Coordinates of C-alpha atoms and ligand atoms in Angstrom, one line a residue:
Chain A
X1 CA 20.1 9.4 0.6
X2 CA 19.7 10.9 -2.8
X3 CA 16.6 12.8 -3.1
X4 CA 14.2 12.7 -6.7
X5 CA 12.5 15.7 -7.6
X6 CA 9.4 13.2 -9.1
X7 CA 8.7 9.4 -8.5
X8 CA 7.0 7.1 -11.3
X9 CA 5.1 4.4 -10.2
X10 CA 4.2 2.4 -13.3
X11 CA 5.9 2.2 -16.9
X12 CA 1.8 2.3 -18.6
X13 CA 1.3 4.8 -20.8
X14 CA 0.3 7.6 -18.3
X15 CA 3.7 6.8 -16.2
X16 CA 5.9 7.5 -19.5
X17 CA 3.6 10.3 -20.6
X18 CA 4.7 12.0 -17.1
X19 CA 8.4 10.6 -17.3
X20 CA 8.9 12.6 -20.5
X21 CA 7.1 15.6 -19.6
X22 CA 9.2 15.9 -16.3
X23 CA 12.6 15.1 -18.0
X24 CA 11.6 18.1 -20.7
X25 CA 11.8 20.5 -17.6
X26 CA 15.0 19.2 -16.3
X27 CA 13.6 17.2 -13.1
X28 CA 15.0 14.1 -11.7
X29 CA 13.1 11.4 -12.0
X30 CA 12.7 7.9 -11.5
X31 CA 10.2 5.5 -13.1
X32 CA 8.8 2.1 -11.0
X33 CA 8.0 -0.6 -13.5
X34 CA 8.3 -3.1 -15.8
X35 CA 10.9 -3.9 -18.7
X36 CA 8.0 -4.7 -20.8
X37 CA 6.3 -1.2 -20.0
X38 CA 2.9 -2.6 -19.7
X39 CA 1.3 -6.4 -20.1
X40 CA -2.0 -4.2 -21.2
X41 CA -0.2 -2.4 -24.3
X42 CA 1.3 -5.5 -25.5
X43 CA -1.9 -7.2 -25.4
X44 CA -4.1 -5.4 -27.2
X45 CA -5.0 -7.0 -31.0
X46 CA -5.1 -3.6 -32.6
X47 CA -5.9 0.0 -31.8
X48 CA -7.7 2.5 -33.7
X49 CA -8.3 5.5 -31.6
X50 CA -4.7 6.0 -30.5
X51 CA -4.2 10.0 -33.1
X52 CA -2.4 9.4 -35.4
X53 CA -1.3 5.6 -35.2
X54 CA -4.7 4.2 -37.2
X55 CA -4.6 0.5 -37.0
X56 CA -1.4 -0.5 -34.8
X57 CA -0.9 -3.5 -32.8
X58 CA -0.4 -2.9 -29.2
X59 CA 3.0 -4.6 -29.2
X60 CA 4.2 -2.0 -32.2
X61 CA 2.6 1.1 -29.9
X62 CA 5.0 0.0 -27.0
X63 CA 8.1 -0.2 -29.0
X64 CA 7.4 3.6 -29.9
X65 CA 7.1 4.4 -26.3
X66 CA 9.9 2.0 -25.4
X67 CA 11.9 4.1 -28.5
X68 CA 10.5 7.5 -27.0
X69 CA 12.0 7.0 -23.6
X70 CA 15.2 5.4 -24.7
X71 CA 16.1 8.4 -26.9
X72 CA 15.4 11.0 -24.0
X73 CA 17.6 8.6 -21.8
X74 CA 14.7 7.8 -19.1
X75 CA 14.8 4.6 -17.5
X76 CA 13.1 1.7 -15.8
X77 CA 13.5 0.7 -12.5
X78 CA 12.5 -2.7 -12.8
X79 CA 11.0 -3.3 -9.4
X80 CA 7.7 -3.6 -7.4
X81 CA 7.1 -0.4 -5.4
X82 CA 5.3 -2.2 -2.0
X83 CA 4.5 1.2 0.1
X84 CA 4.7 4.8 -0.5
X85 CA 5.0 7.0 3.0
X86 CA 3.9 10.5 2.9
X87 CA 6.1 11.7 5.5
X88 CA 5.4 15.6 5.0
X89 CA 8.0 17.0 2.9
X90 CA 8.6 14.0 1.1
X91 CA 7.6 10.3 0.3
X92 CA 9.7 7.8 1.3
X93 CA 9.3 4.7 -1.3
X94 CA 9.5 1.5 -0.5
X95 CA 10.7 -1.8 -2.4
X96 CA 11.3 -5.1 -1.8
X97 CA 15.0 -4.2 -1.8
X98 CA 16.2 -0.1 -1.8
X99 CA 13.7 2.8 -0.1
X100 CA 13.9 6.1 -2.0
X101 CA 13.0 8.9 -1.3
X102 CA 11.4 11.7 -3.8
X103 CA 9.9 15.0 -3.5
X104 CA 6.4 14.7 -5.6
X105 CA 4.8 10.8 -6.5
X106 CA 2.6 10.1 -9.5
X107 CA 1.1 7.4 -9.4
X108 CA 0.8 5.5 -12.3
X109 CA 0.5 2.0 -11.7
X110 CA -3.4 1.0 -13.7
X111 CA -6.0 -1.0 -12.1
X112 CA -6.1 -4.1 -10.7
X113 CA -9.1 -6.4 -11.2
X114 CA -10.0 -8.8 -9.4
X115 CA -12.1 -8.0 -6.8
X116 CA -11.8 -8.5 -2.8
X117 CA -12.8 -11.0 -1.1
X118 CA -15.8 -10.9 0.9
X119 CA -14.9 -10.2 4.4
X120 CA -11.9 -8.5 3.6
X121 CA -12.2 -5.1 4.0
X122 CA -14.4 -5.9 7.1
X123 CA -11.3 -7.5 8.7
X124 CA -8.5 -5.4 7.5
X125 CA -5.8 -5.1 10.3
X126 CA -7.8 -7.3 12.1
X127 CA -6.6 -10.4 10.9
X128 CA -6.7 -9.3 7.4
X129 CA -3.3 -8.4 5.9
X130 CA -1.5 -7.5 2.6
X131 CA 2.1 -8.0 3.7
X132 CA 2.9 -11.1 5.4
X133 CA 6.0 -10.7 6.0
X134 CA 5.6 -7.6 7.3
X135 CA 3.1 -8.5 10.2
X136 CA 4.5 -12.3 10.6
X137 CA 6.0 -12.2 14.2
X138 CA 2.2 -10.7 15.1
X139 CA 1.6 -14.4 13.7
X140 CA 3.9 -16.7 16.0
X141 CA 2.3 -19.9 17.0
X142 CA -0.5 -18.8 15.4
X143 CA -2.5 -19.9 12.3
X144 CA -2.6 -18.2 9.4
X145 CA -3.6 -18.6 5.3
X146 CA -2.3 -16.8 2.6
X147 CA -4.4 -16.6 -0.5
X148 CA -1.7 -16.1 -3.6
X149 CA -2.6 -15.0 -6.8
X150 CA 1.7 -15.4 -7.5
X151 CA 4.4 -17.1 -7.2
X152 CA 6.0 -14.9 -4.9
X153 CA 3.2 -15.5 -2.4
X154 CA 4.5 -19.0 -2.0
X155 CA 8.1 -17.7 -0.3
X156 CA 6.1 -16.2 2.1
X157 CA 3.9 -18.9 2.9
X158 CA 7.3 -20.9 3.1
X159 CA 8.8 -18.3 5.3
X160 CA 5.7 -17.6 7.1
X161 CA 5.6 -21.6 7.9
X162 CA 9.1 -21.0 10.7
X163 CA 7.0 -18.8 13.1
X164 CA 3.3 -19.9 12.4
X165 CA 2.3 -22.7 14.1
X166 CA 0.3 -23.9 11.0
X167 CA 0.5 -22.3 7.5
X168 CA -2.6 -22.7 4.9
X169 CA -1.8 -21.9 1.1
X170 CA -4.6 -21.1 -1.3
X171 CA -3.3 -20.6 -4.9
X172 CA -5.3 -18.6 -6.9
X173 CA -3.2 -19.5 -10.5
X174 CA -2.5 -23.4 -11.5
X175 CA 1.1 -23.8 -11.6
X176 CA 4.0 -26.2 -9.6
X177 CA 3.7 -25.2 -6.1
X178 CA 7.6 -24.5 -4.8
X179 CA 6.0 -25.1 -0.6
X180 CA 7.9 -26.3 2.0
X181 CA 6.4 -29.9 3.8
X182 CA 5.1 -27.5 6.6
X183 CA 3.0 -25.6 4.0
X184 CA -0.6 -27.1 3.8
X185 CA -1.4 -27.0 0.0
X186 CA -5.8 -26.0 -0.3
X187 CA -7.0 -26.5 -3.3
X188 CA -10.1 -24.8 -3.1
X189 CA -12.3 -21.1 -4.3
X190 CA -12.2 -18.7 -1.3
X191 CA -15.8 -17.4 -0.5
X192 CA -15.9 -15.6 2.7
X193 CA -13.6 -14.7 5.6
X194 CA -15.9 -14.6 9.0
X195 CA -15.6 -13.6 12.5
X196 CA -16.8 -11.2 15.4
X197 CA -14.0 -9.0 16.1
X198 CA -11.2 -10.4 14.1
X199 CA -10.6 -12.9 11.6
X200 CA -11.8 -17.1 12.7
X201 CA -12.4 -18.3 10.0
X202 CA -12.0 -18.5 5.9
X203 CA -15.1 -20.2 4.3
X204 CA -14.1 -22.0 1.1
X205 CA -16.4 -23.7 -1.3
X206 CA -15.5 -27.4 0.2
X207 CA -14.3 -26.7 3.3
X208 CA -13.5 -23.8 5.9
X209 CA -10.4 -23.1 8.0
X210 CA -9.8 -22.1 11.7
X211 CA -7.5 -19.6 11.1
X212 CA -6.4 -16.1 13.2
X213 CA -5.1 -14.6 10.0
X214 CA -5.5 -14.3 6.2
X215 CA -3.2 -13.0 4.4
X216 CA -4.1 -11.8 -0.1
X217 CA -1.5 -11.4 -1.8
X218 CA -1.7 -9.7 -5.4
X219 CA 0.3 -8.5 -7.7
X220 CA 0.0 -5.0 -6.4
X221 CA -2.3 -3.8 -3.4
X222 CA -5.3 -1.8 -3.6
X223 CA -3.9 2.2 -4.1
X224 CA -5.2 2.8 -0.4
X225 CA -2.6 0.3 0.6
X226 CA 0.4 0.9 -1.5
X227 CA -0.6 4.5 0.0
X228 CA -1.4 4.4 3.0
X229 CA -4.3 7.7 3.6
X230 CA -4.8 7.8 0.1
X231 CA -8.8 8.6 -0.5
X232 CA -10.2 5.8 -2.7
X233 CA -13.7 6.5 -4.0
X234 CA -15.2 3.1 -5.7
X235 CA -12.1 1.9 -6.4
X236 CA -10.7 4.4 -8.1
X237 CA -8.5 7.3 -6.7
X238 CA -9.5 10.8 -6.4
X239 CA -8.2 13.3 -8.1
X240 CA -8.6 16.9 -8.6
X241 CA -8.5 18.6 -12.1
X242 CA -4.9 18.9 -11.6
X243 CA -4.6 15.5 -11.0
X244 CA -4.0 16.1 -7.0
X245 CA -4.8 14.0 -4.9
X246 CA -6.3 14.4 -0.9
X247 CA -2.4 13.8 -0.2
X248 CA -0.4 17.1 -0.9
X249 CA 2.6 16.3 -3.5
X250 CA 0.7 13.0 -4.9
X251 CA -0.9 12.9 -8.4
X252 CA -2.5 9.7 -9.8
X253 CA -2.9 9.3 -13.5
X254 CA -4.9 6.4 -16.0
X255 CA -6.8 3.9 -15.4
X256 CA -6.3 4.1 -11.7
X257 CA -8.1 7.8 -11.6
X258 CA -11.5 6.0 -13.5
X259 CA -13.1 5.4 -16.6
X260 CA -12.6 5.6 -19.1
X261 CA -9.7 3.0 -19.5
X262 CA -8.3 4.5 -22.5
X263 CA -4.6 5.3 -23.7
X264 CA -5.6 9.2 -24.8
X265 CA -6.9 9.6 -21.6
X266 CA -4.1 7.8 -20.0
X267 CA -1.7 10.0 -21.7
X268 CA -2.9 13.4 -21.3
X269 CA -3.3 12.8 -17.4
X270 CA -0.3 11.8 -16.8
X271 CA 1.4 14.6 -19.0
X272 CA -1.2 17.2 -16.4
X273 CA 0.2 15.3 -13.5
X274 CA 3.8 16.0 -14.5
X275 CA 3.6 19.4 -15.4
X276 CA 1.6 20.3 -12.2
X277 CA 3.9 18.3 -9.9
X278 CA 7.4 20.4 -11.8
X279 CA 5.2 23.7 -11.7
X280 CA 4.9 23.3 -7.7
X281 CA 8.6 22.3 -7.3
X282 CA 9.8 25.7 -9.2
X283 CA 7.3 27.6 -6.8
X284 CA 8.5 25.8 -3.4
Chain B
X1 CA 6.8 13.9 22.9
X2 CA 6.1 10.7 23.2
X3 CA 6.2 8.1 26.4
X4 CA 7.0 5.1 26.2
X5 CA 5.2 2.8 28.5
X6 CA 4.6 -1.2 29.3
X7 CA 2.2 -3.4 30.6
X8 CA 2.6 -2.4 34.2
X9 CA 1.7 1.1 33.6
X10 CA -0.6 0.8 31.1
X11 CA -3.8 1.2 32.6
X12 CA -2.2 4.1 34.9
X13 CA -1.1 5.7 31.7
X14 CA -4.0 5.8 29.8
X15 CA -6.4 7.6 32.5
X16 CA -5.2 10.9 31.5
X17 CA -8.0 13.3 33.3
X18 CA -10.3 14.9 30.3
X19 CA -7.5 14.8 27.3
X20 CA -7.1 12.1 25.0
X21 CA -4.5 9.4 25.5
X22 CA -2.8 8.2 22.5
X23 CA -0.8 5.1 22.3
X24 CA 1.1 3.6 19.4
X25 CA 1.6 0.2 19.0
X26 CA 4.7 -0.5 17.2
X27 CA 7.8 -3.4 17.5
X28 CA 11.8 -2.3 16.3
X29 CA 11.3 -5.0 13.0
X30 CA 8.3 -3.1 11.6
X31 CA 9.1 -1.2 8.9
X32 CA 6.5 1.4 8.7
X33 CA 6.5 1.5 12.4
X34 CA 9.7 2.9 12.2
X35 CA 8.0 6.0 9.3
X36 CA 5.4 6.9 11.9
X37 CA 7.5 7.4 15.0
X38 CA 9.2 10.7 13.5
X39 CA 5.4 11.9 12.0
X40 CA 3.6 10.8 15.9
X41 CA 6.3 12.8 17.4
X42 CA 6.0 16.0 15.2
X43 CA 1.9 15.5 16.1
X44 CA 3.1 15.2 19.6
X45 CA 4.9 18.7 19.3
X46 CA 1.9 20.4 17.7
X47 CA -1.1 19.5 19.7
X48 CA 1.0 19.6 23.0
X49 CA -1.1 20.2 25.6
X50 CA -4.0 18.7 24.1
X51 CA -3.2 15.2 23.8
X52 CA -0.7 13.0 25.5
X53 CA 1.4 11.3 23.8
X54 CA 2.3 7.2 24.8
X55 CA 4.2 4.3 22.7
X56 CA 3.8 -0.3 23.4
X57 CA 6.6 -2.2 22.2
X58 CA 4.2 -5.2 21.5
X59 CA 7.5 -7.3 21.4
X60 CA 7.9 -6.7 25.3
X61 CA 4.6 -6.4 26.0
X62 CA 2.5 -8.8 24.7
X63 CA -0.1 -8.4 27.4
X64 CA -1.6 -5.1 26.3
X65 CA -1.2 -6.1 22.6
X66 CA -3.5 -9.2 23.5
X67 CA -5.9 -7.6 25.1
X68 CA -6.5 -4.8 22.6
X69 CA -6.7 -6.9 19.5
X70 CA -3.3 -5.6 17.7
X71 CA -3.3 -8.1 14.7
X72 CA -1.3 -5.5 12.6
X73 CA 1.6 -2.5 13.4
X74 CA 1.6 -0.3 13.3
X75 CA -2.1 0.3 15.3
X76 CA -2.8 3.9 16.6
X77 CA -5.3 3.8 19.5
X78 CA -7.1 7.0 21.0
X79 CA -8.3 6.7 24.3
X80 CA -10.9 8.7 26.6
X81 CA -11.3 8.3 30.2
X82 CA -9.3 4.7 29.6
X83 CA -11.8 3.9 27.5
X84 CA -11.1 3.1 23.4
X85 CA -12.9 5.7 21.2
X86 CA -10.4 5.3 18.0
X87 CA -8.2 2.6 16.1
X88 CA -6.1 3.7 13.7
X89 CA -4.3 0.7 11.8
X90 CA -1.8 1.2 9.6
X91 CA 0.8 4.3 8.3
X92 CA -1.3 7.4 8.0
X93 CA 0.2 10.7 7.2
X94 CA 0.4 13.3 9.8
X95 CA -2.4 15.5 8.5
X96 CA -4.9 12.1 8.7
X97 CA -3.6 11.5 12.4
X98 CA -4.2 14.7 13.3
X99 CA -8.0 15.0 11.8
X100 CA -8.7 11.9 14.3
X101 CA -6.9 12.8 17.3
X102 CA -8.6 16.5 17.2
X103 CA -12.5 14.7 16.7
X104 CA -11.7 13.9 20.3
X105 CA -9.8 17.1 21.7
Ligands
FAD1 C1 -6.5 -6.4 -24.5 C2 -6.6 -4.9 -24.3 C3 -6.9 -4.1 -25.3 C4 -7.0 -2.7 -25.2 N1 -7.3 -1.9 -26.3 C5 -7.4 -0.6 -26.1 C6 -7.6 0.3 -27.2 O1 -7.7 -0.2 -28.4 N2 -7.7 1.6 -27.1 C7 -7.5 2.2 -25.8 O2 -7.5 3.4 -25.7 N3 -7.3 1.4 -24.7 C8 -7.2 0.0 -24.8 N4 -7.0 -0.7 -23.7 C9 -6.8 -0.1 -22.4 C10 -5.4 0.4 -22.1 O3 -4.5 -0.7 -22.2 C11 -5.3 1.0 -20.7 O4 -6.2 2.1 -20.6 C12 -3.9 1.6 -20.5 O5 -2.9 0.7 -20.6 C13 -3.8 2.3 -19.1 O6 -2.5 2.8 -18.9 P1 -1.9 3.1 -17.5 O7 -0.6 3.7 -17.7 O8 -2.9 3.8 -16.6 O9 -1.8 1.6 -16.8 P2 -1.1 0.3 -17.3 O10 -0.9 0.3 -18.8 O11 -1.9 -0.8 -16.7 O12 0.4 0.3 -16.7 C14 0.6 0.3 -15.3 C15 2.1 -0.3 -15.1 O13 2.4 -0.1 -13.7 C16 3.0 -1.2 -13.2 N5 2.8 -1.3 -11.8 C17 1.6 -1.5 -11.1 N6 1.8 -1.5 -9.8 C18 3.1 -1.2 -9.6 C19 3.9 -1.2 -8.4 N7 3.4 -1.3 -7.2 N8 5.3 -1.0 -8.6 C20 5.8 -0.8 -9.8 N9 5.1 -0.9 -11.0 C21 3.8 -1.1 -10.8 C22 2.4 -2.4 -14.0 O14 3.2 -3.5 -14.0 C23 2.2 -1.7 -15.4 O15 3.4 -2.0 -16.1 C24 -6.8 -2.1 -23.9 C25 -6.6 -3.0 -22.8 C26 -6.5 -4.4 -23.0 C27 -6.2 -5.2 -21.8

C-alpha cells in the first residue's frame, strides 16, 4: 500500500494551514475533508480579526483558502476518516471505504458540540458503542437503540435490524426517516442510559427502553475514539508546544487543541504541527 | 507469542502461577481486531517471560465472551491468579498496552 509522509484530517483552516506548509517541503500528503472546507468558515456573517482581510464574509475567506490550495495542487479527499490506528511506525487510517496508511497524522478535524449523553461514558464498551456496524454480530438476537444525529445512522439501524432481534431508532434531527418496517421509529429526548454492569436501559423523557445496547452516532466521534489512546483532557486534546500529542507521530491543531476557537489560532497551529511533523521525517 | 485458546481450556489457561494472563477477545470480521493482533504479538515478544500471552475467538466461543461481559472487540483482559484485575476495551497502541500489562508484572 502506498505510504504518505503526513495525513490531514480535516479541510478547517488549521488542516490547510498544515497541508500547505507540508507541500512547501516536498512531503506527501493527503487531506481528510470536505469539498466545502469547513461548514464553520462559510458560516460566519463577517470577520474582523482575520490580519489583513478587515471585514470579509466567511464564505469569501474560504474561497481564498479553497484558491490557495488549488494553486499549490493539494487536494481533498472527500471522505469521513472513522478510526486512526497507531500501529508504531505508522497509522493506519481508516474510512468507510479505502484504509491508508501515513507516516505522521495531524489532526485537524474542530470540535464537536453536543455533549454526551449521560451514562455514556459510564457504559462505553459496555453496551455503549460508536460504531454499530462494527460491534453488530456482538448484537445478534439482542436489543439494541441507536441514537442518530444523521442520516447515515438510519442505514445502520436498517442494517442493524437483520441480526438484532429488535432495533430502537432515536433521531436526533427532524427529517423523513428512510427505516425499514423492523425499525421501531422513538420520537422522544434521550436523558439517561442506566445499568449495573452494562447497559439495561435508555431513560427517555416519555418513556424508557429495555435495551442491551445503545449505539450514538455523530457526525464524527469524540477524538479519544476516532484515536483510539489518544489523551483527552476536558474535551479537548493535549498537546505539547509542538503540537505533539501523548501519541508519538500525532499532532492536533484548532479548535480541537482548546480555546480559543479562533482562525489565527487555528492557523498558526496547524502551520507548527506541519513543520514539526516534516522536521521529524528529515531526522528519522 | 500468543495462544489461542477456547472455552474448554479457558479456566486452565488463565491460572498461570504468579504472572499475568492476558487474553484478547477478538472475532475474524472485526476490523480493529485484526490492527491489534500484529501490536499484542510484538507486546508478547517484548515482555516474554513476564506475561503469557492468550487469544478468544468470541465467534466460537460464546461461553467465555458471556460470562465476562464482552459487549465490544476488541476487549483486552488481564488476569491474576484467574481472577480479572484489568479490561482494556478497544484499539490501544502498543506503548498504552504495555503501561497496563506491566502495573501488574
Ligand atoms: C458562525 C461562526 C462565526 C465565527 N466567526 C469567527 C470570527 O469572526 N473569527 C474567528 O477567529 N473565528 C470565528 N469562528 C470560529 C472558527 O470558525 C473556528 O475557530 C475555525 O473554523 C476552526 O478551524 P479548524 O480547522 O480547527 O476546524 P473546522 O473549521 O471546524 O474544520 C474541521 C473540518 O474537519 C472535518 N472533519 C471533522 N471530522 C472529520 C473526520 N473524521 N474525517 C474527515 N473530516 C473531518 C469537518 O468536516 C471540517 O470540515 C466562527 C465560527 C462560527 C460557527
Amino acid at each position: 500500500m502506498e505510504r504518505y509522509d503526513i495525513a490531514i484530517i480535516g479541510s478547517g483552516p488549521a488542516g490547510l494551514a498544515s497541508a500547505i506548509n507540508a507541500k512547501t517541503r516536498n512531503r506527501k500528503v493527503i487531506v481528510f475533508g470536505s469539498s466545502d472546507l469547513s461548514k464553520k468558515l462559510t458560516l460566519a456573517p463577517k470577520i474582523d480579526n482575520y490580519l489583513g482581510f478587515y471585514g470579509i464574509k466567511g464564505a469569501e475567506l474560504r474561497d481564498k483558502f479553497k484558491e490557495h490550495i488549488d494553486n499549490m495542487g493539494i487536494q481533498i479527499e472527500n471522505v469521513k476518516v472513522n478510526n486512526i490506528y497507531a500501529m508504531g511506525e505508522y497509522f493506519s487510517i481508516m474510512t468507510s471505504g479505502d484504509t491508508y496508511e501515513a507516516t505522521k497524522v495531524i489532526l485537524a478535524m474542530g470540535m464537536e458540540h453536543t455533549k454526551p449523553l449521560n451514562g455514556e461514558d459510564k457504559f462505553l464498551g459496555r453496551g455503549v458503542g460508536y460504531c454499530a456496524t462494527c460491534d453488530a454480530p456482538l448484537y445478534k438476537n439482542k436489543v439494541v437503540t441507536i441514537v442518530g444525529y444523521n442520516k447515515e445512522a438510519e442505514s445502520e439501524a436498517n442494517y442493524l435490524s437483520e441480526l438484532a432481534s429488535k432495533v430502537y431508532y432515536v433521531p436526533m434531527y427532524r427529517d423523513d426517516y428512510e427505516l425499514t418496517q423492523e425499525v421501531e421509529l422513538v420520537k422522544d429526548t434521550p436523558v439517561e442510559i442506566v445499568g449495573q454492569n452494562k447497559v439495561e436501559k435508555l431513560k427517555l423523557k416519555l418513556r424508557e427502553l429495555e435495551t442491551d445496547g445503545v449505539f450514538v452516532l455523530k457526525d464524527s466521534a469524540p477524538p479519544e475514539q476516532l484515536v483510539p489512546g489518544l489523551e483527552v483532557e476536558d474535551g479537548h486534546i493535549k498537546v505539547n508546544r509542538k503540537m505533539e500529542t501523548n501519541i508519538e507521530g500525532c499532532y492536533a491543531a484548532g479548535d480541537c487543541t482548546g480555546r480559543p476557537y479562533q482562525y489565527m489560532k487555528s492557523v498558526g497551529e496547524g502551520q507548527v504541527a506541519a513543520l514539526n511533523a516534516v522536521e521529524k521525517l528529515y531526522t528519522k | 507469542m500468543v495462544k489461542e485458546i477456547n472455552d474448554s481450556i479457558f479456566d486452565e489457561e488463565i491460572k498461570a502461577s504468579g504472572e499475568p494472563v492476558i487474553v484478547d477477545f477478538w472475532a475474524p470480521w472485526c476490523g480493529p481486531c485484526k490492527m491489534l493482533g500484529p501490536v499484542i504479538e510484538e507486546v508478547s515478544e517484548e515482555l516474554q517471560g513476564k506475561a503469557k500471552f492468550t487469544k478468544v475467538n468470541v465467534d466460537d466461543n460464546p461461553g467465555v465472551a458471556s460470562k465476562f461481559g464482552i459487549a465490544s472487540i476488541p476487549t483486552v483482559m488481564i488476569f491474576k491468579d484467574g481472577n480479572p484485575v484489568d479490561t482494556l476495551v478497544g484499539f490501544r497502541p502498543k506503548q498504552s498496552i504495555t503501561a497496563a500489562i506491566e502495573k501488574h508484572i
